[in-house]
XYZ file of C-alpha atoms in Angstrom:
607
model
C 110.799 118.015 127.866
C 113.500 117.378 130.968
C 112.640 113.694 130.751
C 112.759 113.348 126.744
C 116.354 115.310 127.265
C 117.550 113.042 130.206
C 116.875 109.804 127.910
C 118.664 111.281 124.855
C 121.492 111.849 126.687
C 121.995 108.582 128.216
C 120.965 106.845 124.676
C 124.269 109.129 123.025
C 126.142 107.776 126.487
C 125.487 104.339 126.125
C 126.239 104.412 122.088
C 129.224 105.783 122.772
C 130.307 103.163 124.993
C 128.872 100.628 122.365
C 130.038 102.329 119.757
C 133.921 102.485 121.327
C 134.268 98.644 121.389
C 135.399 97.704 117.879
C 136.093 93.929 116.831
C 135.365 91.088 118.841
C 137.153 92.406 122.417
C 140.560 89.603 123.526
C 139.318 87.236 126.078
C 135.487 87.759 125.615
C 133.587 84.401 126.093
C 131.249 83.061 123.185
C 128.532 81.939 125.278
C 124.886 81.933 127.191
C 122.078 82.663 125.928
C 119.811 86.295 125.508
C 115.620 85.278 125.273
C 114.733 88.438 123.751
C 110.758 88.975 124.588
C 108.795 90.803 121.450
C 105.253 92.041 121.767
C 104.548 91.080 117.599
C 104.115 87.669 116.606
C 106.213 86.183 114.026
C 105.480 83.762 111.127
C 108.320 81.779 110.562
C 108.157 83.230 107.052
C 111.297 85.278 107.473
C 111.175 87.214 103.807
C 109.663 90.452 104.072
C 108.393 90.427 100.164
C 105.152 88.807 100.600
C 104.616 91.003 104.332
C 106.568 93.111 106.514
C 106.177 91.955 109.948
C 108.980 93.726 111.889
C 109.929 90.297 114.475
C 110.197 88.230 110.959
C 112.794 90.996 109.445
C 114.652 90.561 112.594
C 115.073 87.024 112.408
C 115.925 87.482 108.433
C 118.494 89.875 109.371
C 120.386 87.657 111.842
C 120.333 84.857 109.385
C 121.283 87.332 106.303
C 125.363 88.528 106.242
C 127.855 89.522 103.807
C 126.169 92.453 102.109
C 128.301 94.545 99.810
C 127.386 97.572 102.049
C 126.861 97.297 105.819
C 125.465 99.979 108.607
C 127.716 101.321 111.505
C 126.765 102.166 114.170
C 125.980 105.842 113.421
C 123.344 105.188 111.054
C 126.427 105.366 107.971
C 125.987 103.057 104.837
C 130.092 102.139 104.007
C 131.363 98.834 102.293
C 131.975 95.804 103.974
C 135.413 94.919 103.351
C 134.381 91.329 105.072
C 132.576 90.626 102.021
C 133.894 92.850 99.086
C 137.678 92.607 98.234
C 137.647 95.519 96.166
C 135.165 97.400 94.132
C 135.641 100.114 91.210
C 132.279 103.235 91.204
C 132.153 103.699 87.202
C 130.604 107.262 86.038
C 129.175 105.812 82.137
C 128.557 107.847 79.202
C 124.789 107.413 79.382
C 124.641 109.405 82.839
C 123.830 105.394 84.801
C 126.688 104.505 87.053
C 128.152 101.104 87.864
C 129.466 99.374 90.777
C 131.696 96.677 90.348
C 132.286 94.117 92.974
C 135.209 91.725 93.686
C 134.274 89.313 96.208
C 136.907 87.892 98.693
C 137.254 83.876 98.641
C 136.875 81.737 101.501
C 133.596 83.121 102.336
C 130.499 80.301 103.475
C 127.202 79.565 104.337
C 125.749 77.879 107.228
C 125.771 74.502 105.100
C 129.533 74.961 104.370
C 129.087 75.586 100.790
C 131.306 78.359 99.377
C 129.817 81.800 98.791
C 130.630 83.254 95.057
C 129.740 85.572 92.404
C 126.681 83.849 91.443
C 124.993 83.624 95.164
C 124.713 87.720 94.501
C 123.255 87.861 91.227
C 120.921 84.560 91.978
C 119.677 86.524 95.032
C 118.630 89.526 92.603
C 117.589 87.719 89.766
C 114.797 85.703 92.490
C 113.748 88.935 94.274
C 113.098 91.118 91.020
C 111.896 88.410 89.639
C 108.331 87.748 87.360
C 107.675 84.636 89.252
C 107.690 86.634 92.685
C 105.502 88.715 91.554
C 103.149 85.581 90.240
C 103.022 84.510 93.927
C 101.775 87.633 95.434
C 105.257 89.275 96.381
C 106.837 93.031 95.574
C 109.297 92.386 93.388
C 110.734 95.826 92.818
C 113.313 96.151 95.167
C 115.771 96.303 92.740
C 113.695 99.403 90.353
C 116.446 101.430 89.911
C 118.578 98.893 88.063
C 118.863 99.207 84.735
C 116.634 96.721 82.898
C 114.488 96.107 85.748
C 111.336 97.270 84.471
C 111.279 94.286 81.167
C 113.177 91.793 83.245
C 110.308 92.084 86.408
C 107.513 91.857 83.617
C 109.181 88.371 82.522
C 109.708 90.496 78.620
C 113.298 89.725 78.859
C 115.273 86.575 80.531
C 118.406 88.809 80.883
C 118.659 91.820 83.778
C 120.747 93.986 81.820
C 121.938 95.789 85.048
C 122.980 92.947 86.618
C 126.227 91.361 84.917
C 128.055 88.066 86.541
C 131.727 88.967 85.172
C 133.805 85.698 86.770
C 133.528 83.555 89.618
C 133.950 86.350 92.376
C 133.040 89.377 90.143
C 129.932 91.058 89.777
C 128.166 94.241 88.686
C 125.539 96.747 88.947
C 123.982 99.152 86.776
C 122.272 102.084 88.608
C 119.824 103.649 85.667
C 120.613 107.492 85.260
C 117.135 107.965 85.538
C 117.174 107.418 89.129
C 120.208 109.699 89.619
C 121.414 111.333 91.127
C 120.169 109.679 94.414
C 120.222 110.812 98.075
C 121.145 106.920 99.211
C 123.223 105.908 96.554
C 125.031 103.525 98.535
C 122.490 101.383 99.504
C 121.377 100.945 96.336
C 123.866 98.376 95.355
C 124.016 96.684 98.875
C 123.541 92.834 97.979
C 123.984 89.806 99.900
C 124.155 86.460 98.732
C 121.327 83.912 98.308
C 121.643 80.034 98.569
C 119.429 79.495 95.015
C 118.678 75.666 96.199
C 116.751 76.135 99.007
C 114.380 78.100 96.946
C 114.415 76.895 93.549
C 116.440 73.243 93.700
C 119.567 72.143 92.101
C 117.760 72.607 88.519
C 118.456 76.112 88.466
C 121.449 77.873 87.166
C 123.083 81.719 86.995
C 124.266 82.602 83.627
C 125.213 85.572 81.149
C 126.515 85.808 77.933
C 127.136 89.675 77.679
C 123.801 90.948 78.069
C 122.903 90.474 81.356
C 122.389 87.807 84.063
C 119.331 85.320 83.874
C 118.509 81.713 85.330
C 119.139 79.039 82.655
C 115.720 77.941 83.775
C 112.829 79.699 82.997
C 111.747 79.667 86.363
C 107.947 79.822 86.403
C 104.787 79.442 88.564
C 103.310 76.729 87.371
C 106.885 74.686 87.466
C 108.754 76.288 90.843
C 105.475 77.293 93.261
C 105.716 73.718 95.197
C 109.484 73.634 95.795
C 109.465 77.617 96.507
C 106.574 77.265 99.376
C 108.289 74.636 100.787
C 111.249 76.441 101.329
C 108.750 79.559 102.573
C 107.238 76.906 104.754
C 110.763 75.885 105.942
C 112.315 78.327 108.967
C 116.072 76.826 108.616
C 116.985 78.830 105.917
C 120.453 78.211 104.341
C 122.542 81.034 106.298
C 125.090 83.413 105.295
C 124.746 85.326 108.540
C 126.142 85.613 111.944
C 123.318 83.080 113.474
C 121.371 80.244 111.469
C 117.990 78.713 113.093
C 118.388 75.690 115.277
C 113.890 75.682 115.924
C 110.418 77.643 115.219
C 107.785 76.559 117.146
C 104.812 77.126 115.661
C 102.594 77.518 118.457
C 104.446 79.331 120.652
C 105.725 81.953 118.098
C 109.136 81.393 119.368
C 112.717 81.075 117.479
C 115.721 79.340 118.998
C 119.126 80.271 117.007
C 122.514 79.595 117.166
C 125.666 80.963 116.220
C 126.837 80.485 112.551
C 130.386 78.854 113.014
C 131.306 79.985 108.898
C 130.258 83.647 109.627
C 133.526 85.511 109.256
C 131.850 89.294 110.655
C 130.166 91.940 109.953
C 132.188 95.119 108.034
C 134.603 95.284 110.599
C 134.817 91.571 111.508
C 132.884 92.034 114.480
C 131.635 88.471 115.118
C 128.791 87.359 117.957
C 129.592 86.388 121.245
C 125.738 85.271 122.513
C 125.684 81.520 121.787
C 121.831 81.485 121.734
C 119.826 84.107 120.918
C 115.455 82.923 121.576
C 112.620 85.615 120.068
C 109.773 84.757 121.963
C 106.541 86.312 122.156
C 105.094 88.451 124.882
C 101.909 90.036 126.363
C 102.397 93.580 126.747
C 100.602 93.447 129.643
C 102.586 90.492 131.621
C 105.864 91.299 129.658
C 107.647 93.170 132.623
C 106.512 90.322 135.356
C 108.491 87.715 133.150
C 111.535 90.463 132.772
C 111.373 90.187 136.588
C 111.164 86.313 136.811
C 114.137 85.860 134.237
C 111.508 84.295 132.097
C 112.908 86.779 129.338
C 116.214 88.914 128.956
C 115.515 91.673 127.312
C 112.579 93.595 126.056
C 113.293 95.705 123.335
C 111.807 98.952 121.498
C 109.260 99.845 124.537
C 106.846 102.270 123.571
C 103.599 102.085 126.208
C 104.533 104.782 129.069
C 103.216 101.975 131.311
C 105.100 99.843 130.773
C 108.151 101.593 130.638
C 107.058 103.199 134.078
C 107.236 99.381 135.196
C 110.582 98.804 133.952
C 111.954 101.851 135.606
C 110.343 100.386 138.846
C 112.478 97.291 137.824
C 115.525 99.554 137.330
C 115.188 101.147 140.608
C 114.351 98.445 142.738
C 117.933 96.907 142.343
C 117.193 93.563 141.337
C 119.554 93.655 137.874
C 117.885 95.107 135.454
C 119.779 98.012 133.629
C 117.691 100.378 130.544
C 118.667 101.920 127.148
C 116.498 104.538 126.189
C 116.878 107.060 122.478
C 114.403 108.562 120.208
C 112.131 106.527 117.504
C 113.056 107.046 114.135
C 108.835 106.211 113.482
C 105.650 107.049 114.755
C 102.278 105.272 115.685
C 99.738 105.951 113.468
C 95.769 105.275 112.473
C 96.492 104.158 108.952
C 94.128 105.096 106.292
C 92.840 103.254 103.130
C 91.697 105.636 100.539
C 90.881 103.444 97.377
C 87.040 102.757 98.915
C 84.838 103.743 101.145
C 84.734 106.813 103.534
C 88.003 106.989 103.968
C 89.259 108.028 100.161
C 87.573 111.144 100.731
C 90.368 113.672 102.160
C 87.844 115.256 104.178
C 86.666 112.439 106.084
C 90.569 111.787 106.847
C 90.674 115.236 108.354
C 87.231 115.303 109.913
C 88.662 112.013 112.352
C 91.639 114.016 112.925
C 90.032 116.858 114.678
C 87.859 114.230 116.868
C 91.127 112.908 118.208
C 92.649 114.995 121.077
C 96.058 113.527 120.056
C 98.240 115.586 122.899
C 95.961 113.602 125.338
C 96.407 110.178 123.511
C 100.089 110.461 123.874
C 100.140 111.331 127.914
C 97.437 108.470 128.496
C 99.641 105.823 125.680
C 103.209 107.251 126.423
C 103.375 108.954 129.768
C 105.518 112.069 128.995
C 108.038 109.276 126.788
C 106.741 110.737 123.817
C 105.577 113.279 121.650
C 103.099 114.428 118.972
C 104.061 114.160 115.394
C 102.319 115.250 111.678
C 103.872 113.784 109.328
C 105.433 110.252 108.395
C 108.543 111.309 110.916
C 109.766 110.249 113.941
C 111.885 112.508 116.774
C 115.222 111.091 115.785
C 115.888 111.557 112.344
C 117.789 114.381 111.947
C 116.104 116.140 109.322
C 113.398 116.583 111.509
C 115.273 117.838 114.517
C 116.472 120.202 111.796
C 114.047 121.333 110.276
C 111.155 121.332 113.239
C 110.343 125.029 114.221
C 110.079 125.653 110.066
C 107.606 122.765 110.140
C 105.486 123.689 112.839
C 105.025 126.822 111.438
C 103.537 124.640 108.384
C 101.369 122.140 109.083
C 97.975 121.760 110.139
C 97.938 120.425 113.989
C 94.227 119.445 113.479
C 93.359 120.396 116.941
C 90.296 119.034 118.799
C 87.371 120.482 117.200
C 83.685 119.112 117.023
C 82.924 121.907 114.546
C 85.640 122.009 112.384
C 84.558 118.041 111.827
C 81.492 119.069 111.305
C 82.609 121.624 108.271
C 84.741 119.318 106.965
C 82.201 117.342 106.132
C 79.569 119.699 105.302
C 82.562 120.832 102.714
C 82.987 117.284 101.618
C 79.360 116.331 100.479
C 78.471 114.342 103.558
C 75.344 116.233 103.892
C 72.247 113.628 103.306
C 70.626 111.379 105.639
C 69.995 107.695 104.806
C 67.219 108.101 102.631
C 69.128 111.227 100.443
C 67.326 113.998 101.997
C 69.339 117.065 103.895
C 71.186 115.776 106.458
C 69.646 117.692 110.055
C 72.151 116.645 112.736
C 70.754 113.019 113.753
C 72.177 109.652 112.606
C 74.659 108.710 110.045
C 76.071 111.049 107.295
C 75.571 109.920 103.553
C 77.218 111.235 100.307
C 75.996 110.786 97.294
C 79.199 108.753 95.239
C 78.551 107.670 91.885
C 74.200 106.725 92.020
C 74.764 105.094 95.186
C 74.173 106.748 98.788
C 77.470 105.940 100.800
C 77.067 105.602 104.672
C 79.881 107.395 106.880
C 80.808 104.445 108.442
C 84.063 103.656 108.806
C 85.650 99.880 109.282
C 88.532 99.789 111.735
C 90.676 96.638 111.853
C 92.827 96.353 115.167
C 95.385 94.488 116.898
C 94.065 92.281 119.822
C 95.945 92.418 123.337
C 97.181 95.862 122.496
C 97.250 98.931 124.616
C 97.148 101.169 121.328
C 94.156 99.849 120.108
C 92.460 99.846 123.651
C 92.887 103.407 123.798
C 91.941 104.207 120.656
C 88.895 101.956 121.104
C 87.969 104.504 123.948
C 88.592 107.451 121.745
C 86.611 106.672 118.700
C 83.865 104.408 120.136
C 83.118 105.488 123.140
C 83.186 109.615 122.183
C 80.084 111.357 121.898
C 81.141 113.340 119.471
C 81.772 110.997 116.921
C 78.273 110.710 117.038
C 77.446 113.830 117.038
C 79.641 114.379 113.758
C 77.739 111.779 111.951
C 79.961 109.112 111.716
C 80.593 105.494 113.376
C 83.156 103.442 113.852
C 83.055 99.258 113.373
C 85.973 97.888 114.991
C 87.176 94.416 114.569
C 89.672 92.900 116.448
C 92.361 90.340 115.605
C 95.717 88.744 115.824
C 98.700 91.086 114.048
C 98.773 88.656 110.960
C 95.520 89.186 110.047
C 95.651 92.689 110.299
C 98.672 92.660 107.893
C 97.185 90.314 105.462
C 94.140 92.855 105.438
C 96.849 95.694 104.707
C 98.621 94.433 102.672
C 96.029 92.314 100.784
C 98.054 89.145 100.849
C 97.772 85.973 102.181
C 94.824 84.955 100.424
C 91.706 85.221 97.690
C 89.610 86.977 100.468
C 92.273 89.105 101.802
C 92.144 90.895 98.407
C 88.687 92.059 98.584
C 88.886 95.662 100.010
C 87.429 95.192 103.271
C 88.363 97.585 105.896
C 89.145 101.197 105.897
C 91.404 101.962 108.800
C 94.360 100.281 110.646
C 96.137 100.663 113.663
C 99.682 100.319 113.851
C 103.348 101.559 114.061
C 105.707 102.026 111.213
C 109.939 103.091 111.987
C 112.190 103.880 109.430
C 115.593 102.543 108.525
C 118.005 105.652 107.814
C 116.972 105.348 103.784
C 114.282 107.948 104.063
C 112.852 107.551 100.649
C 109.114 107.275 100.757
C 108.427 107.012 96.414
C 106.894 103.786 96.215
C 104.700 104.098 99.121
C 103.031 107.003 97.682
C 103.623 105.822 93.981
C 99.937 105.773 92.529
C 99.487 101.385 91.962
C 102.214 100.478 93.828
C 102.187 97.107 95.599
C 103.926 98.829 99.071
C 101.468 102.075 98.573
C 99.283 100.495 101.500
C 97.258 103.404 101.688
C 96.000 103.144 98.304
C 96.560 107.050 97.604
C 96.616 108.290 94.298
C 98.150 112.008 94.031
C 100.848 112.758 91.917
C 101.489 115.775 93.292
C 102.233 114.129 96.675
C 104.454 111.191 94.636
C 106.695 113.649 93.260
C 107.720 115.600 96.109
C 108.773 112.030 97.102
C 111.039 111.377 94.784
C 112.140 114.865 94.236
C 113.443 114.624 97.969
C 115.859 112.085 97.180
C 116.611 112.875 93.728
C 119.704 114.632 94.470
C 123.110 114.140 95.634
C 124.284 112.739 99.013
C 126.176 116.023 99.803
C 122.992 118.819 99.480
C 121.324 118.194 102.690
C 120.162 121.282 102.777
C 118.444 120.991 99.586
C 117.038 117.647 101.281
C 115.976 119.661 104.434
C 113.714 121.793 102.289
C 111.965 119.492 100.457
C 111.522 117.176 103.420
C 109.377 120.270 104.920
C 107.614 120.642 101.265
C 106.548 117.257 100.881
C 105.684 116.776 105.034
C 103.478 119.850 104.183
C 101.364 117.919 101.357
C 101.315 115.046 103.318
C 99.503 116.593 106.074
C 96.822 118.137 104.158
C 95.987 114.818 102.122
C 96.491 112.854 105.521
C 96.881 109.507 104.600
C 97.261 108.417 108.151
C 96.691 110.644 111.071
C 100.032 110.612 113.791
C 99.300 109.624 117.100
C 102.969 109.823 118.096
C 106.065 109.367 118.415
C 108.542 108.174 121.552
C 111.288 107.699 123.180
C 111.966 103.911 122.586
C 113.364 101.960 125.926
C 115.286 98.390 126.214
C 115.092 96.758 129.710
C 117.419 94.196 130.337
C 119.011 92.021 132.767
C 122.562 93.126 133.432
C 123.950 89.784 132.640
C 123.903 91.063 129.247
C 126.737 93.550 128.513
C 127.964 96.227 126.362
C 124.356 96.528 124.813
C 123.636 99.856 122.683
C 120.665 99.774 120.184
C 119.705 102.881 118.903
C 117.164 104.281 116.020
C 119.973 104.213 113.509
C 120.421 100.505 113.544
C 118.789 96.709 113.724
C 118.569 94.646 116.601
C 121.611 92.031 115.059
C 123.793 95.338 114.829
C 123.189 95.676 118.508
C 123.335 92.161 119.479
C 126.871 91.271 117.265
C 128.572 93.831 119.841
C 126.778 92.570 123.058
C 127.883 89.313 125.100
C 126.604 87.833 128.023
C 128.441 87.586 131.573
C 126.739 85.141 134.219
């Protein structure tokens, strides 16, 4: 506890002094370069709706600018007055509300091609789009819109929510279905989108008074070819504060460069790092090339190892400073419950009690970290609020061969492999449907990973799992196959539900709003979980205005509660995140609250 409370206060210290410096500082150098070392591998397929691999989404973000609505550094949505001249908040009749948005002239991409009204809606129209959908993509980011339900089906060519008024005027039309709304803010944060690098020059934005729609019908069969080229294509068209110069393949590593045309972010902070290289890293050999100046900075540390070896770094006066500050996530075995062993609730909860999960977290994080039982992490501040109530709650699921055993006693895992009383040796059965299912669970895993090492210890090499009458099948491969197996993208035999348990980390931005990934048959509901009861506590959490955070305090512990009886995944922890860096690089303050181009806009380098 002394340690987690020394780290918080030097992560408020340091954001404070981050937080203090304001537009681009007089005299400060644009300049040198910051090889940022990341432990995830990266596509080169920057959009996150066909995956979300977190080292892609940080390369989309630093290539992505001028969004109506930016983050500060506090974790605060506001408008960015970089982008948006002016903008009138309309209350209609119906109970919907509208935002309308004046955008300021002058603005450009990378390519030098002026920014207008249209680059907003195109972006929209694309994303929410049938055609996405047609390739495999989520296409509902934009849900709440009204209209978006025919438009996203293809049944109408107009999004009635989404109106292009002139050349640097647009709207949107939040349905009052979806109000009020905890994040309303966000909700109508837009940036623009260069339409011909994903569709060509064929395409146009139109509306005649009912809506915006392409001119085009834009279609599978018709747009695929030109739209995976562009996918296949790194440089995107940028309208953000960098644009990328290379991606090479085989090294999973990204060189990019400052975006001359990028006017700032909501405050006109611009960047001062010339060249900013993502490169991946072994966990294991990371802090070595830290040490060598093979890499600058190492970001988001969560193995207590390995920040025990950058603290060695620290103290042994050689240049290399630290950031530390609370996860707004948690690590997690991640659950599939659509086939398989794993649907069954009891099963879930019967794996849960075979985990000694306080241990896990000394042996993963070292004291950096703590257990969590929900989808949480220690810095959101809901949590921090609301802990002792929750405590008092939830099930801990503490170690327990027995209560494993009941569980699935309870559950109908009771018959040996021939359907006959199950009488302590082998593998559990249950009878589902007429066929006899086998408790044998199918783990997929992330290879050179000290999270899925330990775990492998844990679940394949305990006795007890055995003794319970269960196994474990691991497999082990690079992080995107693992996501194309979660997410059941990427191709025909990625679709074919395959494997019953992942392995990974998840951290939220601060839009806590979990609906669609516990909507029954939604394309980001990864776990495959189907309880209403569970779905609505979601969205009554956030159905309400911004101002009742109390009201938002209680149902956070209500649907946490529901949560951790279904268990959907079980919560190995959660940490205190570090950033070592060479002190070369200056002013640098990431927190929870924020992404790492927030961080890096702010920061400069001094040789």
């Amino acid at each position: 506890m002394k340690k987690l409370l020394t780290v918080l206060l030097i992560s408020v210290m340091m954001l404070s002094l981050a937080a203090c410096g304001g537009k681009q500082e007089e005299g400060r150098k644009i300049g040198g370069t910051l090889i940022i070392g990341n432990t995830t591998e990266m596509t080169g397929d920057w959009i996150t709706i066909f995956s979300n691999i977190a080292t892609d989404n940080e390369v989309l973000n630093l290539i992505s600018g001028y969004s109506t609505v930016d983050l500060t550094f506090d974790g605060e949505y506001v408008i960015n007055e970089t982008a948006v001249k002016d903008y009138k908040r309309i209350e209609n009749a119906d109970g919907s509300i509208t935002y309308e948005f004046e955008i300021n002239k002058g603005l450009k991409y990378s390519n030098d091609v002026e920014i207008t009204a249209k680059d907003y809606v195109a972006g929209i129209l694309l994303w929410n789009s049938k055609f996405i959908a047609d390739l495999g993509g989520t296409n509902t980011g934009s849900f709440r819109l009204v209209g978006h339900d025919s438009y996203s089906k293809g049944e109408t060519k107009e999004f009635a929510g989404v109106r292009l008024l002139d050349d640097y005027k647009f709207s949107v039309t939040i349905d009052a279905a979806y109000l009020p709304y905890f994040y309303e803010l966000p909700l109508v944060g837009y940036g623009p989108e260069y339409l011909p690098f994903w569709l060509g020059d064929s395409v146009d934005v139109a509306d005649d008074g009912n809506g915006a729609y392409f001119t085009v019908e834009v279609t599978k069969e018709d747009f695929e070819d030109i739209f995976t080229a562009a996918r296949n294509n790194p440089k995107y068209v940028s309208s953000g504060p960098y644009v990328v110069e290379e991606y090479d393949v085989a090294s999973k590593q990204v060189t990019l460069k400052i975006n001359p045309n990028f006017k700032g972010n909501y405050e006109g902070q611009k960047p001062s790092i010339e060249t900013v290289i993502l490169k991946l890293v072994n966990q294991d050999t990371m802090m070595d090339e830290l040490r060598t100046g093979q890499v600058d900075l190492l970001y988001g540390v969560v193995a207590g190892d390995t920040i025990q070896a950058g603290h060695d770094l620290v103290e042994s006066g050689i240049g290399i400073s630290y950031n530390a500050y609370p996860r707004s996530g948690y690590g997690k075995i991640h659950f599939v419950a659509d086939h398989g062993p794993t649907q069954f609730k009891e099963v879930r909860q019967a794996v849960a009690h075979l985990i000694n999960r306080t241990e896990f977290i000394q042996a993963f994080a070292k004291g950096y970290g703590s257990v969590v039982h929900g989808p949480y992490g220690e810095g959101q501040w809901f949590y921090q609020e609301t802990r002792q109530e929750l405590l008092s709650k939830v099930n801990e699921y503490p170690y327990s061969l027995e209560a494993a055993k009941k569980l699935l006693d309870e559950g109908g895992w009771n018959l040996d492999a021939n359907g006959k009383p199950y009488t302590g040796e082998g593998i559990r059965h249950k009878m589902v449907g007429e066929e006899l299912m086998p408790l044998v669970i199918k783990w997929f895993g992330s290879a050179n990973n000290q999270f899925t090492d330990l775990l492998a210890i844990r679940l394949l090499q305990n006795p007890d799992i055995e003794a319970a009458g269960m196994k474990f099948e691991q497999t082990v491969g690079d992080f995107g196959e693992l996501i194309n197996w979660y997410t059941r993208t990427g191709g025909e035999q990625y679709t074919v539900p395959t494997y019953h348990m992942f392995n990974l980390a998840t951290s939220f931005t601060p839009i806590y709003d979990l609906q669609r990934s516990y909507k029954p048959g939604d394309r980001v509901n990864y776990n495959r979980i189907a309880d209403e009861e569970l779905y609505n506590l979601a969205v009554k959490l956030v159905n309400r205005p911004a101002t009742d955070r109390e009201g938002f305090k209680k149902d956070f512990v209500n649907f946490i509660v529901r949560w951790n009886e279904l268990l959907p995944d079980i919560p190995l922890y959660s940490n205190t995140l570090h950033d070592f860096f060479n002190e070369k690089l200056k002013d640098w303050g990431l927190t929870a609250n924020i992404r790492l181009v927030h961080a890096i806009l702010y920061a400069y380098i001094e040789e």
